[in-house]
Short mmCIF file of C-alpha atoms in Angstrom, two decimals:
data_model
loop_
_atom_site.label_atom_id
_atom_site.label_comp_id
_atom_site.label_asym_id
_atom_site.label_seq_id
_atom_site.Cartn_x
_atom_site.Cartn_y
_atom_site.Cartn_z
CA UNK A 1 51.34 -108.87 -155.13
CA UNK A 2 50.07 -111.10 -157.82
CA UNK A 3 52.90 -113.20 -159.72
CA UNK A 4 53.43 -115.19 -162.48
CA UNK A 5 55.44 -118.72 -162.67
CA UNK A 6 56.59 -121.46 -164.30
CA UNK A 7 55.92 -125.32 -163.31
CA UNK A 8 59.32 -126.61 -164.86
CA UNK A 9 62.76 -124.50 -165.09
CA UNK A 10 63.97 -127.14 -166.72
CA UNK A 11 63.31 -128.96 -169.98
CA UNK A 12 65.21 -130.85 -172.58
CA UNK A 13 63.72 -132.29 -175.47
CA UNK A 14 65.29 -134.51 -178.90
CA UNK A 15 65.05 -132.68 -182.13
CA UNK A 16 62.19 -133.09 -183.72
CA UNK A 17 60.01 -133.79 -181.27
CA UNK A 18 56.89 -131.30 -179.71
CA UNK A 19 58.04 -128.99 -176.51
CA UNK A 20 55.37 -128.08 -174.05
CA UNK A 21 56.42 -125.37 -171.68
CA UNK A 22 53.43 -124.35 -169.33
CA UNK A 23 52.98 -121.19 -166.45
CA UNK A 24 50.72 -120.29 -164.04
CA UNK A 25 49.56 -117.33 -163.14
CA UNK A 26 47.70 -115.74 -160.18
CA UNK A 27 45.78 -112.92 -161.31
CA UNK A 28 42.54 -114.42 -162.41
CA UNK A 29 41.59 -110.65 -164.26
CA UNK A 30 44.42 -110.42 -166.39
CA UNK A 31 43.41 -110.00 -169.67
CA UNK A 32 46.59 -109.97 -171.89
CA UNK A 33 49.75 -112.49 -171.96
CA UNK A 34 52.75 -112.93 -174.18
CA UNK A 35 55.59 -115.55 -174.52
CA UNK A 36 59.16 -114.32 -175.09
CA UNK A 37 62.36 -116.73 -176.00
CA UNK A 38 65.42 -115.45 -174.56
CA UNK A 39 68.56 -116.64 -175.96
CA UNK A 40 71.98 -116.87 -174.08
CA UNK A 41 73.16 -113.14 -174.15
CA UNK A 42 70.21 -111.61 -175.56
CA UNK A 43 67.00 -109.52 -174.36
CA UNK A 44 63.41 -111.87 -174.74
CA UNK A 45 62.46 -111.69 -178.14
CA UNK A 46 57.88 -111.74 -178.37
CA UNK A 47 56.99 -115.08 -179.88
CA UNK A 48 53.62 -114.36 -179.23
CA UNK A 49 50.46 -113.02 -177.44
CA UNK A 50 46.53 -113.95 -176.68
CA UNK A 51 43.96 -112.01 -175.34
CA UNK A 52 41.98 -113.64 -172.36
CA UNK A 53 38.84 -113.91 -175.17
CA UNK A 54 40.52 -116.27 -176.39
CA UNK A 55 41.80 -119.96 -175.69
CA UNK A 56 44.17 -120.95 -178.34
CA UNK A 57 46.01 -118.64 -180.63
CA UNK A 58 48.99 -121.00 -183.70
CA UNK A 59 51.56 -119.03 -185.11
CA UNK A 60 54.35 -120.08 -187.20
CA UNK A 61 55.28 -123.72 -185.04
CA UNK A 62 54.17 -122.30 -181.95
CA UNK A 63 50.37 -122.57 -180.46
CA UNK A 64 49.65 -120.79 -177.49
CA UNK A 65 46.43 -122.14 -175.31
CA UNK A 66 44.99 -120.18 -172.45
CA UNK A 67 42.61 -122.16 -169.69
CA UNK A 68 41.17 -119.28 -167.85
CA UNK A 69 39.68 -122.11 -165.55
CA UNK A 70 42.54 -122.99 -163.93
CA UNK A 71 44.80 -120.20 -164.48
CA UNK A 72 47.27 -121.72 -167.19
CA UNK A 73 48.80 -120.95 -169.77
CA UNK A 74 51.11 -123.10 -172.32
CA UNK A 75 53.13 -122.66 -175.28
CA UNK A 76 53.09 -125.63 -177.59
CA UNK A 77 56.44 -125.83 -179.72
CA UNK A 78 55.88 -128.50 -183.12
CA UNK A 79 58.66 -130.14 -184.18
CA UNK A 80 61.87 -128.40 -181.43
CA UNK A 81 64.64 -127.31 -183.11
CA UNK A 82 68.32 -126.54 -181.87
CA UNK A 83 67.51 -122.74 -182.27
CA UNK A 84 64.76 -123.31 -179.85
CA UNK A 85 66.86 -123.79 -177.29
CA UNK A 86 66.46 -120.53 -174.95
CA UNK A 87 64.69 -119.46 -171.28
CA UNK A 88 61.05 -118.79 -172.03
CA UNK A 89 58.64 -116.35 -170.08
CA UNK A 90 55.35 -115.91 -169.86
CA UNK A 91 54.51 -112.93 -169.27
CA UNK A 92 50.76 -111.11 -168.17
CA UNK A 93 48.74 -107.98 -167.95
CA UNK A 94 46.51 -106.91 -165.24
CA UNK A 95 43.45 -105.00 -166.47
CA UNK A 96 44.08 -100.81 -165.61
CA UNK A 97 47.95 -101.99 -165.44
CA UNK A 98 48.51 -99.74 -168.39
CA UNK A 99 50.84 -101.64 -170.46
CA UNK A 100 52.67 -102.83 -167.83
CA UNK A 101 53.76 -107.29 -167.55
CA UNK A 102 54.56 -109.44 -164.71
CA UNK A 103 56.90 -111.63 -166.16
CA UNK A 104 57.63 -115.07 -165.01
CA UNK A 105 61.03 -116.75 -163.55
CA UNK A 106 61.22 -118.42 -167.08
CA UNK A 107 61.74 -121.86 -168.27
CA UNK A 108 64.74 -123.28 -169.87
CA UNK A 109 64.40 -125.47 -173.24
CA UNK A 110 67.34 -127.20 -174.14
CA UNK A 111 66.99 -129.40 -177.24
CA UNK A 112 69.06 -132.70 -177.76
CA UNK A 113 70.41 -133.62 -181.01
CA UNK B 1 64.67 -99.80 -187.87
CA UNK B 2 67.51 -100.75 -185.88
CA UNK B 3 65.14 -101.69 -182.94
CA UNK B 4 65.99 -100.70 -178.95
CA UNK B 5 69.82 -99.50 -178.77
CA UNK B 6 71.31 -99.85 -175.50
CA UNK B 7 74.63 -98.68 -174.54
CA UNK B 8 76.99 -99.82 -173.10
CA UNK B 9 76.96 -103.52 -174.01
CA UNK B 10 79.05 -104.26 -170.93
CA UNK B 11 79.78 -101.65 -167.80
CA UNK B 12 82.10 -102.76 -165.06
CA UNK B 13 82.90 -100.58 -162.49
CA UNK B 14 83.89 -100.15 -158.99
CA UNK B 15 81.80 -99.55 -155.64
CA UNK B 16 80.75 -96.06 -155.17
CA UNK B 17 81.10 -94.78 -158.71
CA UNK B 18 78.10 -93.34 -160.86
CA UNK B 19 76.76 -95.53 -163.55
CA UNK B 20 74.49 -94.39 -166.57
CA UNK B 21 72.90 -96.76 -168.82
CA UNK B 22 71.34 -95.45 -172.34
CA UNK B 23 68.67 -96.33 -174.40
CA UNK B 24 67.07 -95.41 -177.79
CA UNK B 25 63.64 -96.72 -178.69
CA UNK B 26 61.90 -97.72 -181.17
CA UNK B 27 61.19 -94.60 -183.93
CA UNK B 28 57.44 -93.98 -182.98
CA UNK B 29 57.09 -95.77 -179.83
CA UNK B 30 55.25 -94.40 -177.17
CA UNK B 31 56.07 -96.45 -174.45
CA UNK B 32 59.22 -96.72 -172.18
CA UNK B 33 60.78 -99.53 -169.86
CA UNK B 34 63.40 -100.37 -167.94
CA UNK B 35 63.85 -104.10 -166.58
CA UNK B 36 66.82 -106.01 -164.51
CA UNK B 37 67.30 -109.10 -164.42
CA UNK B 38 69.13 -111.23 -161.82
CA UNK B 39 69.32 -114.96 -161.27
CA UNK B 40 67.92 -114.65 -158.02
CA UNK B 41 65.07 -112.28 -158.80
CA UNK B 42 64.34 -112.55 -162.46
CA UNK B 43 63.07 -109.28 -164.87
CA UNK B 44 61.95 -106.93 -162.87
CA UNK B 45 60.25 -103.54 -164.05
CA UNK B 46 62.12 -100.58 -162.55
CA UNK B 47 60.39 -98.35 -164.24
CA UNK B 48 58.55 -97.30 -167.57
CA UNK B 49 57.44 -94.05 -169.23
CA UNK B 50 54.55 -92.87 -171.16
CA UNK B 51 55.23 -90.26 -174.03
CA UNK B 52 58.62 -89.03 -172.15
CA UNK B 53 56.88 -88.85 -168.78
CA UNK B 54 56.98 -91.59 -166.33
CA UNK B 55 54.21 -93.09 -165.08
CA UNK B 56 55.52 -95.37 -162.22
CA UNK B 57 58.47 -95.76 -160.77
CA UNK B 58 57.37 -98.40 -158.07
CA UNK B 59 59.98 -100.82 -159.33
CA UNK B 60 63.25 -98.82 -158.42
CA UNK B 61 65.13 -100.45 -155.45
CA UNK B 62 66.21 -97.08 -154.24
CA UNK B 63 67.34 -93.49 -153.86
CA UNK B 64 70.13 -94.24 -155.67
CA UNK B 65 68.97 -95.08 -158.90
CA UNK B 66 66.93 -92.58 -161.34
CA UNK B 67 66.06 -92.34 -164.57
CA UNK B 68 64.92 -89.56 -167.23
CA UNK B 69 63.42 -89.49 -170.42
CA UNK B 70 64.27 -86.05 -171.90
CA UNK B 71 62.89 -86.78 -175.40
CA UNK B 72 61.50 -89.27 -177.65
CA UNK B 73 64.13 -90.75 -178.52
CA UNK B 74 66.45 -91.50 -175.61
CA UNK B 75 66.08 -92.02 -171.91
CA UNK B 76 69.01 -93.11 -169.47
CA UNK B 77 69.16 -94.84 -165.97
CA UNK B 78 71.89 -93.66 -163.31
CA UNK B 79 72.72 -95.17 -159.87
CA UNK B 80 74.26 -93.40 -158.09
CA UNK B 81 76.55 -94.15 -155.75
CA UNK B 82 76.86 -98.02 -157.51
CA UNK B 83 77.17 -100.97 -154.86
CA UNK B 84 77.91 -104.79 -155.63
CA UNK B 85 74.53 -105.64 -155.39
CA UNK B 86 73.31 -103.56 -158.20
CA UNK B 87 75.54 -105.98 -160.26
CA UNK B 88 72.70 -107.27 -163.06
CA UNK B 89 71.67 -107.28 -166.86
CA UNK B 90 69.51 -103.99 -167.41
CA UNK B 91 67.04 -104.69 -170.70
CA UNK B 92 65.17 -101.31 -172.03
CA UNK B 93 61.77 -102.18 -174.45
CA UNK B 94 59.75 -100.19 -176.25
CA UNK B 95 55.79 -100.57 -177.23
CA UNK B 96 53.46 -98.74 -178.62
CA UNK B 97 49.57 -99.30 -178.93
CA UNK B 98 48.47 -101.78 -181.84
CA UNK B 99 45.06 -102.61 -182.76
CA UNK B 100 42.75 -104.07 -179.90
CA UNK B 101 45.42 -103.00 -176.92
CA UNK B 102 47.94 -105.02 -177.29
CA UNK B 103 51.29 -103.94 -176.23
CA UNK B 104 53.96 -106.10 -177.48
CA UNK B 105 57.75 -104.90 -175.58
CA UNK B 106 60.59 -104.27 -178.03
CA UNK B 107 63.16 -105.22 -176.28
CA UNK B 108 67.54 -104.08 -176.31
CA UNK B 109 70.24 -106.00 -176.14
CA UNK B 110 70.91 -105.33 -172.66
CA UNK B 111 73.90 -104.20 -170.58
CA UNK B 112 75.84 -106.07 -168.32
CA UNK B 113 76.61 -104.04 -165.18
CA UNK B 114 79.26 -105.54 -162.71
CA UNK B 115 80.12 -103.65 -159.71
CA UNK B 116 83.25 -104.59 -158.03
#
């Protein structure tokens, strides 16, 4: 079936700097995605979501950018803090899935002091 | 609101015995799921409901495990008989529709199931 994953398990950044964590994913008609941050002992917490109208959706130090083109998807983190530090999924919807995500196998963010 | 309530936190049990896991949404969420998540495999969806009926239950592994959503408010998942293998963290989430579609998942605490 149709899957979502992750180019990097593994990334550390210093404190302060900008995190990019990117996925792919495989079904060129989904139409929804989300990132969530899980922390160590915790269930993945949204961070947030854009529709496949879109191509780049900013939150609160967090920008999300969608290239439909190549199947990709990113979450931009400004400025990584130690509370950053988590797995992150991506996570998508196929159209007529009814509400139902394909996560991905998650990327871990570990930020240095 | 308290968000999704799981229960227990932590189950360990041995081989063979029956093991219920508990969940209480979100106060006016439609939406139902349950995930597990293993090293190996990552979350997967076991199964999710739709106004306390449930709409596909693809995702369960097997026979043994089941799950029932008797009202709005709660919804369990049993295996039954348990084997090591089964040995995961089981997340329940809760959505409901927002404006344009968008179904952001809720999601518990988790529990920690070991089988011995």
């Amino acid at each position: 079936g149709e899957s979502v994953g992750l180019h990097l398990p593994t990334l550390s950044v210093q404190e302060g700097d900008n995190s990019i964590i990117n996925c792919a994913y495989s079904n060129s008609a989904s139409d929804y995605f989300i990132w969530y941050k899980q922390e160590s002992g915790k269930g993945p917490q949204f961070i947030i979501d854009i529709r496949s109208n879109m191509d780049k959706r900013q939150g609160q130090r967090v920008t999300v950018l969608l290239n439909k083109t190549v199947k990709h998807l990113s979450l931009q983190i400004a400025a990584t803090q130690p509370g950053d530090s988590a797995v992150y999924f991506c996570a998508e919807r196929a159209p007529g899935s009814a509400r139902q995500l394909t996560f991905g196998s998650g990327t871990q963010l570990t930020v240095l002091p | 609101d308290a968000g999704v309530i799981q229960s227990p936190r932590h189950e360990v049990t041995e081989m063979g015995q029956e093991v219920t896991l508990r969940c209480k949404p979100i106060s006016g969420h439609d939406y139902l799921f349950w995930y597990r998540q293993t090293m190996m495999r990552g979350l997967e969806l076991l199964i999710y409901f739709n106004n306390n009926v449930p709409i596909d239950d693809s995702g369960m592994p097997e026979d043994r495990f089941s799950a029932k959503m008797p009202n709005a408010s709660f919804s369990n998942l049993k295996i039954q008989p348990s084997e090591p293998r089964d040995s995961a963290v089981y997340f329940c989430a809760s959505s409901h529709i927002r404006a344009g579609g968008v179904n952001e998942q809720f999601f518990g605490p988790g529990t920690r199931l070991t089988v011995l």
